[in-house]
Coordinates of C-alpha atoms and ligand atoms in Angstrom, one line a residue:
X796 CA -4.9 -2.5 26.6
X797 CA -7.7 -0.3 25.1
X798 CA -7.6 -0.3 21.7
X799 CA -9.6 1.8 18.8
X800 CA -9.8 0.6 15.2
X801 CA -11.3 2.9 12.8
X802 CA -13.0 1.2 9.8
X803 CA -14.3 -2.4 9.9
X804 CA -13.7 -3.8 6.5
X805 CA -11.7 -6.8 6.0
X806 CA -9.0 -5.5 7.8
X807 CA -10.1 -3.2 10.5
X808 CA -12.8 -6.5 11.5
X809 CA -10.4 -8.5 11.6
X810 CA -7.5 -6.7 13.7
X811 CA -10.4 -5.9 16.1
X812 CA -11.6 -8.8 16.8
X813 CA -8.0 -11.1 16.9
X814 CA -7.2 -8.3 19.8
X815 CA -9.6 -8.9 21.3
X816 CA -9.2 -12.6 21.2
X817 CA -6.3 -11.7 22.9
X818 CA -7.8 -10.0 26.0
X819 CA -7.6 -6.0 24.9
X820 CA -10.9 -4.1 25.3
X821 CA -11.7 -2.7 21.9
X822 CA -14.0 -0.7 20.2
X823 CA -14.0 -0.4 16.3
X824 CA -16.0 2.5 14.5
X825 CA -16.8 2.6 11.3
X826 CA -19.2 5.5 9.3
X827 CA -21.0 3.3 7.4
X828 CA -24.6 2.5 10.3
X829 CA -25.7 -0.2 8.7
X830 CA -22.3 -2.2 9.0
X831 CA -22.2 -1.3 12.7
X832 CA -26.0 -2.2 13.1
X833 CA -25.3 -5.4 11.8
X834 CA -22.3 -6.4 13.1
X835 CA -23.5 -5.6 16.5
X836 CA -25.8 -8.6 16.2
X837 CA -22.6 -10.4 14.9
X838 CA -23.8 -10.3 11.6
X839 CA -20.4 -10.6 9.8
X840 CA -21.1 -8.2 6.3
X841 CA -18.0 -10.5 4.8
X842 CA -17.2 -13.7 4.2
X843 CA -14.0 -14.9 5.9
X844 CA -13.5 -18.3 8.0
X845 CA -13.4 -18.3 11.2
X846 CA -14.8 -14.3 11.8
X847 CA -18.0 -14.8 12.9
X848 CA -16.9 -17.2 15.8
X849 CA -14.8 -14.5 16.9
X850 CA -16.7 -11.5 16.9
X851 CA -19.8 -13.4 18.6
X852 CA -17.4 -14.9 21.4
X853 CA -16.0 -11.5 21.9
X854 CA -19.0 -9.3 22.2
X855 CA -20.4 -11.7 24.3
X856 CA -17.8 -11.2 26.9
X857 CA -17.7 -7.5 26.4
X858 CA -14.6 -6.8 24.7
X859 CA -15.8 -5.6 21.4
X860 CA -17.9 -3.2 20.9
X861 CA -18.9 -1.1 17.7
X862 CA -19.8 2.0 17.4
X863 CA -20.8 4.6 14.2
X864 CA -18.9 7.4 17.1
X865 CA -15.4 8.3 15.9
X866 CA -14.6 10.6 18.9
X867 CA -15.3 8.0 21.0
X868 CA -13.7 5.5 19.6
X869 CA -10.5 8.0 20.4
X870 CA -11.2 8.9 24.0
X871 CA -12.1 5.0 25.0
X872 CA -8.8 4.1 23.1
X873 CA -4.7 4.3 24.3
X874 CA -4.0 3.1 20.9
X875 CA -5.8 3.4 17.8
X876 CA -5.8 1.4 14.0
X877 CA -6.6 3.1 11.4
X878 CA -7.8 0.7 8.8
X879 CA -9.8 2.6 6.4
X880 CA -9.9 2.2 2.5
X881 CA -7.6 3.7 0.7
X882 CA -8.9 3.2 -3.3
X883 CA -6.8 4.4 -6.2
X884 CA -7.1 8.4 -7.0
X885 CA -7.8 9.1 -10.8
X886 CA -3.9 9.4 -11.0
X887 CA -3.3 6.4 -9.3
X888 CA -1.8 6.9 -6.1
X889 CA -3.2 6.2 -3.1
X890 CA -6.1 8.0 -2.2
X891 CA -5.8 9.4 1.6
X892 CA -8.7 11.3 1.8
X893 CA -10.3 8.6 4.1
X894 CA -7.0 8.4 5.8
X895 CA -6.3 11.9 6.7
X896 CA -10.2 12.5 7.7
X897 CA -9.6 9.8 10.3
X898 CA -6.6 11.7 11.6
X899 CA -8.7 15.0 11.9
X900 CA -11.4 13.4 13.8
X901 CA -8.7 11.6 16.1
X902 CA -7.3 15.0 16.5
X903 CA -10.1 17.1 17.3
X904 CA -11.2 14.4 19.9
X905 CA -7.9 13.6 21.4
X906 CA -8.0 13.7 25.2
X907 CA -4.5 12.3 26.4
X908 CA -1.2 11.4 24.7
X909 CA -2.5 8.3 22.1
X910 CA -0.5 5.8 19.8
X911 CA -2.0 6.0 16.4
X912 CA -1.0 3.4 14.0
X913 CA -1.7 3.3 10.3
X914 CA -3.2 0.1 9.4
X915 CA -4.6 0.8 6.0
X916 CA -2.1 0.4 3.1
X917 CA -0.6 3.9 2.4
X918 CA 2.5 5.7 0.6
X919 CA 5.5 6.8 2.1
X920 CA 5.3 9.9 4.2
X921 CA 1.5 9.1 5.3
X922 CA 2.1 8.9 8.8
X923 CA 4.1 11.9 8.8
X924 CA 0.6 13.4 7.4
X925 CA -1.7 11.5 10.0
X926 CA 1.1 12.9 12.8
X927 CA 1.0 16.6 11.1
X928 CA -2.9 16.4 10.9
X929 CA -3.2 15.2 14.6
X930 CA -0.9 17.7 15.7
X931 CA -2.2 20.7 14.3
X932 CA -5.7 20.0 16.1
X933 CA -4.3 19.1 19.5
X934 CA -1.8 19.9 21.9
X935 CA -1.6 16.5 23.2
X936 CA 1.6 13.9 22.7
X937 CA 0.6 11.6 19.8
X938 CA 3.1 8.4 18.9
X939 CA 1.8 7.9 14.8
X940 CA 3.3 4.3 13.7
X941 CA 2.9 2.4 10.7
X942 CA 2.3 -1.5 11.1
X943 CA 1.3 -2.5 7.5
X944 CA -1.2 -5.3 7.2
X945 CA -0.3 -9.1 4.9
X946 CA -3.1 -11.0 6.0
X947 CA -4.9 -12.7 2.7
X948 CA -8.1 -12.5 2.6
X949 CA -9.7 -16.2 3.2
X950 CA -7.5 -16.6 5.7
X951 CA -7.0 -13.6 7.2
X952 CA -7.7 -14.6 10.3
X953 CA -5.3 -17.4 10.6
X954 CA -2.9 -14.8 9.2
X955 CA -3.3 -12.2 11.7
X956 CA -3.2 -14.9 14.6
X957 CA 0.3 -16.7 13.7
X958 CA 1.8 -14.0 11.1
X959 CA 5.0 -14.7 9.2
X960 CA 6.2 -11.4 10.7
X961 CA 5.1 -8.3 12.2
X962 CA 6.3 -4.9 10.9
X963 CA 6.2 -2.1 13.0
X964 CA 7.6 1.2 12.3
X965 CA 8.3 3.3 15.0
X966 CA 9.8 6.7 16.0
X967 CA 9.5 6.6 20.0
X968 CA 10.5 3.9 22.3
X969 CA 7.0 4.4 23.4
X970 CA 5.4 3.3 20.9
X971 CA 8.1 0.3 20.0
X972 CA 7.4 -0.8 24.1
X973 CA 3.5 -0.5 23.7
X974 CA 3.1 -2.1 19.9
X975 CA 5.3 -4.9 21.2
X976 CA 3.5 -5.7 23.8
X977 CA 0.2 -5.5 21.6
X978 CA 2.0 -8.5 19.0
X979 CA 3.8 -11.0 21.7
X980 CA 0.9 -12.8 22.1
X981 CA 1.2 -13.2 18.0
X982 CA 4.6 -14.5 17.4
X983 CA 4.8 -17.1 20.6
X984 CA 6.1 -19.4 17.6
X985 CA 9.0 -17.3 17.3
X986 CA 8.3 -15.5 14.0
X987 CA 9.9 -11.8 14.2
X988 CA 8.4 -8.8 14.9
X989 CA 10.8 -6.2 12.9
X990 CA 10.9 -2.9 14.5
X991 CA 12.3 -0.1 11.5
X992 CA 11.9 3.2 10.5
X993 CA 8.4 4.4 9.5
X994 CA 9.1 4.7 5.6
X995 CA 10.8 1.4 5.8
X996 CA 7.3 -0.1 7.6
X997 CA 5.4 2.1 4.8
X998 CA 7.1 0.6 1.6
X999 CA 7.7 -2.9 2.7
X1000 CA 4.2 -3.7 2.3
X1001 CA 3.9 -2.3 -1.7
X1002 CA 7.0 -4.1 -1.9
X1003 CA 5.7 -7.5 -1.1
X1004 CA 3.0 -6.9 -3.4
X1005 CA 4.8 -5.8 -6.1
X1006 CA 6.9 -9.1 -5.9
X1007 CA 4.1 -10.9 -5.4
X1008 CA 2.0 -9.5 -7.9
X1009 CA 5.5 -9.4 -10.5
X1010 CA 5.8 -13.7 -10.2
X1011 CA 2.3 -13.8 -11.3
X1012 CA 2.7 -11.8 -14.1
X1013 CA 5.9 -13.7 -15.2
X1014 CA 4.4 -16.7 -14.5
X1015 CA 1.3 -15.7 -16.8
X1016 CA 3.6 -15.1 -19.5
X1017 CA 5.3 -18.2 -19.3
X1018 CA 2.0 -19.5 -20.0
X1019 CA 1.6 -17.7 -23.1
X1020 CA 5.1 -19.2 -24.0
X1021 CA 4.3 -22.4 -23.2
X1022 CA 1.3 -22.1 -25.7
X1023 CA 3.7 -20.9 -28.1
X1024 CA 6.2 -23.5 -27.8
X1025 CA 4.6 -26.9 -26.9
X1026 CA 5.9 -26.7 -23.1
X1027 CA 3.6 -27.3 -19.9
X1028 CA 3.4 -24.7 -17.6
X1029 CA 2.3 -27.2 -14.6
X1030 CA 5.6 -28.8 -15.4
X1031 CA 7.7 -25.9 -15.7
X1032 CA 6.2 -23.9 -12.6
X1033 CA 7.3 -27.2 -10.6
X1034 CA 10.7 -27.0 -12.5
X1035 CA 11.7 -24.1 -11.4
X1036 CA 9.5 -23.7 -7.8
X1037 CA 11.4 -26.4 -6.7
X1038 CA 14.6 -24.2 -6.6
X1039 CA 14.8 -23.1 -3.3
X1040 CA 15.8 -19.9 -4.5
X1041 CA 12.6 -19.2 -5.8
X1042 CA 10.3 -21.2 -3.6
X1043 CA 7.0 -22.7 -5.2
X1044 CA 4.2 -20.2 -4.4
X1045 CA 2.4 -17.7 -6.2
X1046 CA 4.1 -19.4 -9.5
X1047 CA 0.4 -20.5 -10.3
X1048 CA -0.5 -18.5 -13.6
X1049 CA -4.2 -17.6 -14.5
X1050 CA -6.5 -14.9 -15.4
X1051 CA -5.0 -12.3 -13.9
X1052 CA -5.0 -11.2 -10.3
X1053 CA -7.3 -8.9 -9.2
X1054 CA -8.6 -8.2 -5.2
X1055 CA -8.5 -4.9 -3.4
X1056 CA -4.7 -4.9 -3.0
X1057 CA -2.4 -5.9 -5.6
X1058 CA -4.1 -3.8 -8.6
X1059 CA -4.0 -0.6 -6.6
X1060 CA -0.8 -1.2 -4.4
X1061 CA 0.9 -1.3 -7.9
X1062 CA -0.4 1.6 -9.3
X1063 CA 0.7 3.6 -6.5
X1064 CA 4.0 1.9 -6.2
X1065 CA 4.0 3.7 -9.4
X1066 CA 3.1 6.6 -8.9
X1067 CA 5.2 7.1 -5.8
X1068 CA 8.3 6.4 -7.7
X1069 CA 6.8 9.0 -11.0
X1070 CA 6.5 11.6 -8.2
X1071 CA 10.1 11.7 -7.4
X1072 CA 10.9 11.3 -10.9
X1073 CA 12.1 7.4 -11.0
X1074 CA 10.1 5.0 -13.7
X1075 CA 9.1 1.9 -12.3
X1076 CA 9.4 0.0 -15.3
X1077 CA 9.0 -3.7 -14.2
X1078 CA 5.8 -2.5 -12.2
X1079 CA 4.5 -0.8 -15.3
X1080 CA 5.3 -4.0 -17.3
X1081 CA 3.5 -6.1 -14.9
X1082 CA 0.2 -4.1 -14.7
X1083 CA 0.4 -4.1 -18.4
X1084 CA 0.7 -7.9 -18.5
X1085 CA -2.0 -8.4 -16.3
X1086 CA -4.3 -6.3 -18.0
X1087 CA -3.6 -8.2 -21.0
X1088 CA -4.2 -11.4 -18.7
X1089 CA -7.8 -10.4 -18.2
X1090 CA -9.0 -10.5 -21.7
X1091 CA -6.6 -13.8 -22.7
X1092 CA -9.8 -15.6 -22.4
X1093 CA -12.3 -13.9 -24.2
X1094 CA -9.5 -14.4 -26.9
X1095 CA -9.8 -17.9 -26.5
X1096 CA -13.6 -18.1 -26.6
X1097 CA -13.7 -15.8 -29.6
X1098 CA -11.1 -17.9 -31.6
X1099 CA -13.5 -21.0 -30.9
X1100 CA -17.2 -20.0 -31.4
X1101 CA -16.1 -16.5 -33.6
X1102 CA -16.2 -12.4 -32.7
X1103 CA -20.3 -12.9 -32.6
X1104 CA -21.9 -14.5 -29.8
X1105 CA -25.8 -13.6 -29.9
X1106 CA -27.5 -16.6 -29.3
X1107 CA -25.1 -18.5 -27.2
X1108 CA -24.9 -19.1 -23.4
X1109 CA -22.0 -19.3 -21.3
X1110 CA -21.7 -20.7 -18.1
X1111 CA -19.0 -19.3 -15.3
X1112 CA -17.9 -20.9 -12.5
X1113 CA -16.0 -18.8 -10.2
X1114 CA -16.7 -14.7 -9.5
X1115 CA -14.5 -13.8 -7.0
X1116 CA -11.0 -12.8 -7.8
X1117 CA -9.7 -15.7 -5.8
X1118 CA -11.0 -18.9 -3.7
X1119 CA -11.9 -18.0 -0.4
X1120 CA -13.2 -14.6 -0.3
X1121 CA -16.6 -13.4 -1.7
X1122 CA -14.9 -10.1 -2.7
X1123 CA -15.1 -9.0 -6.3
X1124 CA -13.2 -6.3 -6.8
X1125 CA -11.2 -6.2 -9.9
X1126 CA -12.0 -9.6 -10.2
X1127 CA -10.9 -10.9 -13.8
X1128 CA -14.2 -12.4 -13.9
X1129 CA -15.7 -8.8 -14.1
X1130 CA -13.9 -8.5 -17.4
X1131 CA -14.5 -12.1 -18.9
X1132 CA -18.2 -11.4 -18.3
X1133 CA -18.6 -7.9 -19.0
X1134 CA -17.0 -9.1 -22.5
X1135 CA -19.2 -12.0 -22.7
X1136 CA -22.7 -9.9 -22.5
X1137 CA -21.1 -7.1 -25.1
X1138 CA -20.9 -9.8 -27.7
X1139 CA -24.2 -10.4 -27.1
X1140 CA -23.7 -13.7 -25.0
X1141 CA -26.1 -15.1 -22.0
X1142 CA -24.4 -16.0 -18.9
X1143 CA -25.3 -18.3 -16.3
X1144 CA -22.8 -17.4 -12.5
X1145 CA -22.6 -19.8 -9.8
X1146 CA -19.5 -18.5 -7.1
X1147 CA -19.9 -20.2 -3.3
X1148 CA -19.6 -16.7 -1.4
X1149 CA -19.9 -14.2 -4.0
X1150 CA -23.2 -14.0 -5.4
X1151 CA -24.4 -11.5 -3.4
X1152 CA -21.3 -9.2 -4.4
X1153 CA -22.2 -10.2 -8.2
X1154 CA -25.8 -9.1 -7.6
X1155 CA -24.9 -5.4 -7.1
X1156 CA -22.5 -5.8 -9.8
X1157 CA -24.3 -6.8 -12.7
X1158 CA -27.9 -6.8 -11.7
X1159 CA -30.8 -8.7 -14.0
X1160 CA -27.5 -8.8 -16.7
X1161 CA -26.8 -12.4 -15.8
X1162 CA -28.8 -15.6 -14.4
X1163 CA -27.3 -16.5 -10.6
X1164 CA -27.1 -19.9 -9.3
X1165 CA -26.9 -21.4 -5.6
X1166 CA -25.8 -24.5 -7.2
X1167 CA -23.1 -24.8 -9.5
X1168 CA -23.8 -27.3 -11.7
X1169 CA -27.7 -25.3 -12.3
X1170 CA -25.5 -22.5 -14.2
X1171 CA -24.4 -25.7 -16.6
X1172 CA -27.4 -26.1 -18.2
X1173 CA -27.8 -25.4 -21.8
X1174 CA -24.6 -23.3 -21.9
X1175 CA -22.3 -23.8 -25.1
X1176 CA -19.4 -23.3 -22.6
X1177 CA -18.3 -23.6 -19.1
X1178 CA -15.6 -21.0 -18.0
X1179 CA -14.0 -21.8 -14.7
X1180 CA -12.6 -18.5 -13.2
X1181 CA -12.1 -19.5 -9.6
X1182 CA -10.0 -22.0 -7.9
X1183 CA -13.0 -22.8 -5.5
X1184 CA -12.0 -26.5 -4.2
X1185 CA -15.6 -27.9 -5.3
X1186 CA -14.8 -27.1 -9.1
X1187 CA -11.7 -29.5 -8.5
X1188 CA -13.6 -32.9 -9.2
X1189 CA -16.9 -32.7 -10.9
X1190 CA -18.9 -35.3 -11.9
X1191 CA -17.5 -34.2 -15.8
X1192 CA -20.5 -36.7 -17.2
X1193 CA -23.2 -34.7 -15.4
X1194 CA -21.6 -31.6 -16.9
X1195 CA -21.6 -33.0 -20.3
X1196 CA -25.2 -33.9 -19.8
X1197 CA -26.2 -30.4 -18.7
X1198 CA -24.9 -28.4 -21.0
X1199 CA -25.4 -28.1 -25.3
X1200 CA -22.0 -28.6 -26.0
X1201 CA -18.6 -29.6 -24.3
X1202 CA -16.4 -26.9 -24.1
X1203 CA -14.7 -25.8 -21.1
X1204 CA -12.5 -22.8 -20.5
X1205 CA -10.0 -23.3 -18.0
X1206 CA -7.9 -20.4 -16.3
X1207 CA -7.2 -21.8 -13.3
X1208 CA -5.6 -25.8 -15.2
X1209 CA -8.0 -27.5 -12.5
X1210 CA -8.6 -30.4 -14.8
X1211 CA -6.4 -32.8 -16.8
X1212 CA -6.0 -32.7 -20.9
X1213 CA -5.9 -36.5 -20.8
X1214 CA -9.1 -37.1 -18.8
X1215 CA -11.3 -34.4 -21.0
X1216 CA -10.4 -36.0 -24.2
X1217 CA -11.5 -39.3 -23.2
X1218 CA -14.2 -37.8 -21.9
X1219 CA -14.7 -36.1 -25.3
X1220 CA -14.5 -32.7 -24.3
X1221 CA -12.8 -29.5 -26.4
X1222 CA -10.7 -28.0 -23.8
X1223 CA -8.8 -25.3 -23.4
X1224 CA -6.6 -24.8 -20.2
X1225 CA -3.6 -22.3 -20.0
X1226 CA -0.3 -22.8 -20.6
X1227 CA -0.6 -26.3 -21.9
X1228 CA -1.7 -28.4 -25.0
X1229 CA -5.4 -27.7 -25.9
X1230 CA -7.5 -30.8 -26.3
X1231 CA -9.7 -29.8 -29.5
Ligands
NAD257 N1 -8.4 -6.5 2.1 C1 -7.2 -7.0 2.2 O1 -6.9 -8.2 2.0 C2 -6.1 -6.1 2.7 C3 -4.9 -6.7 3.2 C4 -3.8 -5.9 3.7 C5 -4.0 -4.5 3.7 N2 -5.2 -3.9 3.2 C6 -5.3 -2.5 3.3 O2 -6.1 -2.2 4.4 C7 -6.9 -1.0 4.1 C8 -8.4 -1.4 4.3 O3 -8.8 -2.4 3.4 P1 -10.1 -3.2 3.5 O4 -10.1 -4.2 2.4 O5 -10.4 -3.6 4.9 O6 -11.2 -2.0 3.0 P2 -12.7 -2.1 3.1 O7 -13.2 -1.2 2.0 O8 -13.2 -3.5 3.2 O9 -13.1 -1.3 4.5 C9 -12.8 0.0 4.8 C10 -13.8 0.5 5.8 O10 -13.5 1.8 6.2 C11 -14.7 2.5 6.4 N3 -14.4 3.9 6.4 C12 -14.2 4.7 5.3 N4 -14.0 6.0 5.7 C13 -14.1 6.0 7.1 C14 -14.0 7.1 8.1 N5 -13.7 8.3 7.7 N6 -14.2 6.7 9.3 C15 -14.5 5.5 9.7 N7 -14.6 4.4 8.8 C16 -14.4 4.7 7.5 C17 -15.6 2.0 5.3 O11 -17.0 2.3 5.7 C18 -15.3 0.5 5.3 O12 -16.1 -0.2 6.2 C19 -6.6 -0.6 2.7 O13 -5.6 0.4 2.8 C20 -6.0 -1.9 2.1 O14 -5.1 -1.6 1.1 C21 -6.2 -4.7 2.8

């Protein structure tokens, strides 16, 4: 099949390049010419496993292509992703301006009937807008579906190729017959491709995020009772995950989440529900929650060193908002250090895959370090934001060694209470006893 997909971020990259892993011709298009310079060398501007393979293999054998051309991303195309951002508005919905330009450049370039399939995260009733848009600036038959996107990013590609389901709203046989026959190749396993309504399609994804993002709040402040009451939330979260009722994932608490999706998918979920006059309440509970997440450990550095910290040096390990990903936004870590450097604090970063990101973020604020334990040294603390697999087992002597004093700030529990008080440390995990 011939397939346009309009924006090449995480997503639109990644749905190009696994169809055309699967034998479609595609072409993605993006506005942004240095992205499309780049990745036409099959220089990957993200970090995800297993992309860059993909995209090399496929433009090699000429079936991906990018282009900066949106027109012609249409008229090459018999179906077309949208997968542009959509960022929270100032209100907090969804911001479709991105969107809904993409559907008048699709429109005014139309040149046969099309399937056009939202990819991008969006409200309720935004196809019906992409179809409206479309329609309005041509006279040719247009199929708009939605087909929301769960891969996770650090393993996004693994996601897309052997997804837990497909959802696909449709409103023609049409475009049920051709999106169908886009995703077999997908769910050879057997998982389901769910055909439903559009709206249905549109609010199933917010839904999953809102339950996924609602057991991490809970889970968070389970923590805080835990603290409170002498439990251990590693012990309780395998308590209860082993119900299989409630299933052990996402049950892990920490600083908060963060990414490009669960923050702003809540707030629109939100707002969505304010604009036809229903309160949300347990979404507005867990946003709340979480925001109070981000600062829990600037609480906990505070209560140990005091309010002032001119003069001391804190080292982070971990930037982006989960392992896996080199993507920063509304990263807890933006908050912790942010926090840090208005008390006056030095910090010392060391992430695997997102320094770069960091750079831009905070400039010549903070020290960056290729290696992780060159951020320890002659910090007063180590904060560990990020579940990265390396921060699992250091060498806890060498720490000790590098760094003035040891303290260690734990919000991901990646070490054990007994092992840092033989080893002498003051630490502070979540959830559990403190060893001081
Ligand atoms: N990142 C994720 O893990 C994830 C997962 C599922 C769904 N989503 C959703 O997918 C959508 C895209 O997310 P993302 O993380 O890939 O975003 P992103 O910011 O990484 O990429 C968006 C891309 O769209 C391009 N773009 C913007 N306006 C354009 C236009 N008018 N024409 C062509 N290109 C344009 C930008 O240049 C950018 O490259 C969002 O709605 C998001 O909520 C994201």
């Amino acid at each position: 099949m011939r397939v346009g997909v309009i924006g090449t971020g995480y997503v639109g990259l990644v749905v190009g390049a696994c169809l055309a892993e699967t034998g479609n011709d595609v072409i993605c298009g993006d506005v942004d010419a240095e992205k499309i310079a780049a990745l036409k060398q099959s220089q990957i501007p993200i970090y995800e496993p297993g992309l860059e393979q993909l995209v090399e293999r496929n433009i090699a054998v000429g079936r991906l292509r990018f282009t900066t051309d949106i027109p012609e991303v249409t008229r090459e195309s018999d179906i077309i992703f949208i997968a542009v951002g959509t960022p929270p508005g100032e209100d907090g919905s969804a911001d479709l301006r991105h969107v809904l330009g993409v559907a008048e450049a699709v429109g005014d370039s139309m040149d046969a009937e099309k399937v056009v399939v939202t990819k991008s995260t969006v409200p309720v009733g935004t196809a019906a807008l992409v179809r409206k848009t479309i329609e309005s600036r041509s006279s040719h038959p247009v199929h708009v579906c939605s087909n929301p996107e769960f891969l996770k990013e650090g393993a996004a590609v693994e996601d897309f190729m052997r997804p837990d389901r497909v959802v696909l709203g449709v409103a023609s046989p049409k475009a049920r017959q051709v999106l169908g026959e886009l995703y077999e190749p997908f769910v050879r396993t057997g998982n389901p491709i769910i055909f439903m309504d559009i709206a249905s399609a549109e609010l199933t994804k917010y839904v999953a995020n809102a339950m996924l993002a609602t057991r991490i709040s809970l889970m968070n402040e389970v923590a805080r009772m835990c603290e409170l009451t002498g439990a251990d939330v590693a012990l309780v979260r395998r308590g209860v995950g082993s119900d299989h009722r409630i299933g052990p994932t996402f049950l892990f608490p920490g600083p908060g989440y963060g990414g490009s999706c669960f923050p702003k998918d809540i707030k629109a979920l939100i707002r969505t529900a304010e604009e036809r006059g229903y309160d949300f309440k347990i979404l507005r509970a867990v946003e709340e929650v979480n925001e109070a997440q981000k600062l829990l450990f600037l609480a906990k550095i505070e209560k140990h060193f005091g309010p002032e910290l001119s003069g001391r040096t804190f080292a982070v390990w971990g930037l982006a908002f989960k392992a896996g990903t080199d993507d920063m936004r509304e990263s807890p870590s933006i908050v912790l250090i942010e926090g840090l450097l208005a008390r006056g604090a030095a910090v010392r970063v060391h992430d695997p895959a997102a320094l770069p990101t960091a750079r831009q973020l905070f400039g010549e604020r903070v020290r960056y370090f290729e290696r992780d334990y060159d951020a320890l040294e002659g910090a007063d603390a180590l904060v560990v934001m990020t579940d990265w697999l390396e921060y699992r087992r250091p060498n806890f002597q060498r720490v000790k060694d590098l760094m003035r004093t040891a303290v260690v700030f734990d919000a991901r529990n990646l070490y054990e209470a007994m092992r840092m008080r033989e080893l002498k440390y003051v630490y502070y995990p979540l959830g559990r006893e403190a060893v001081t």
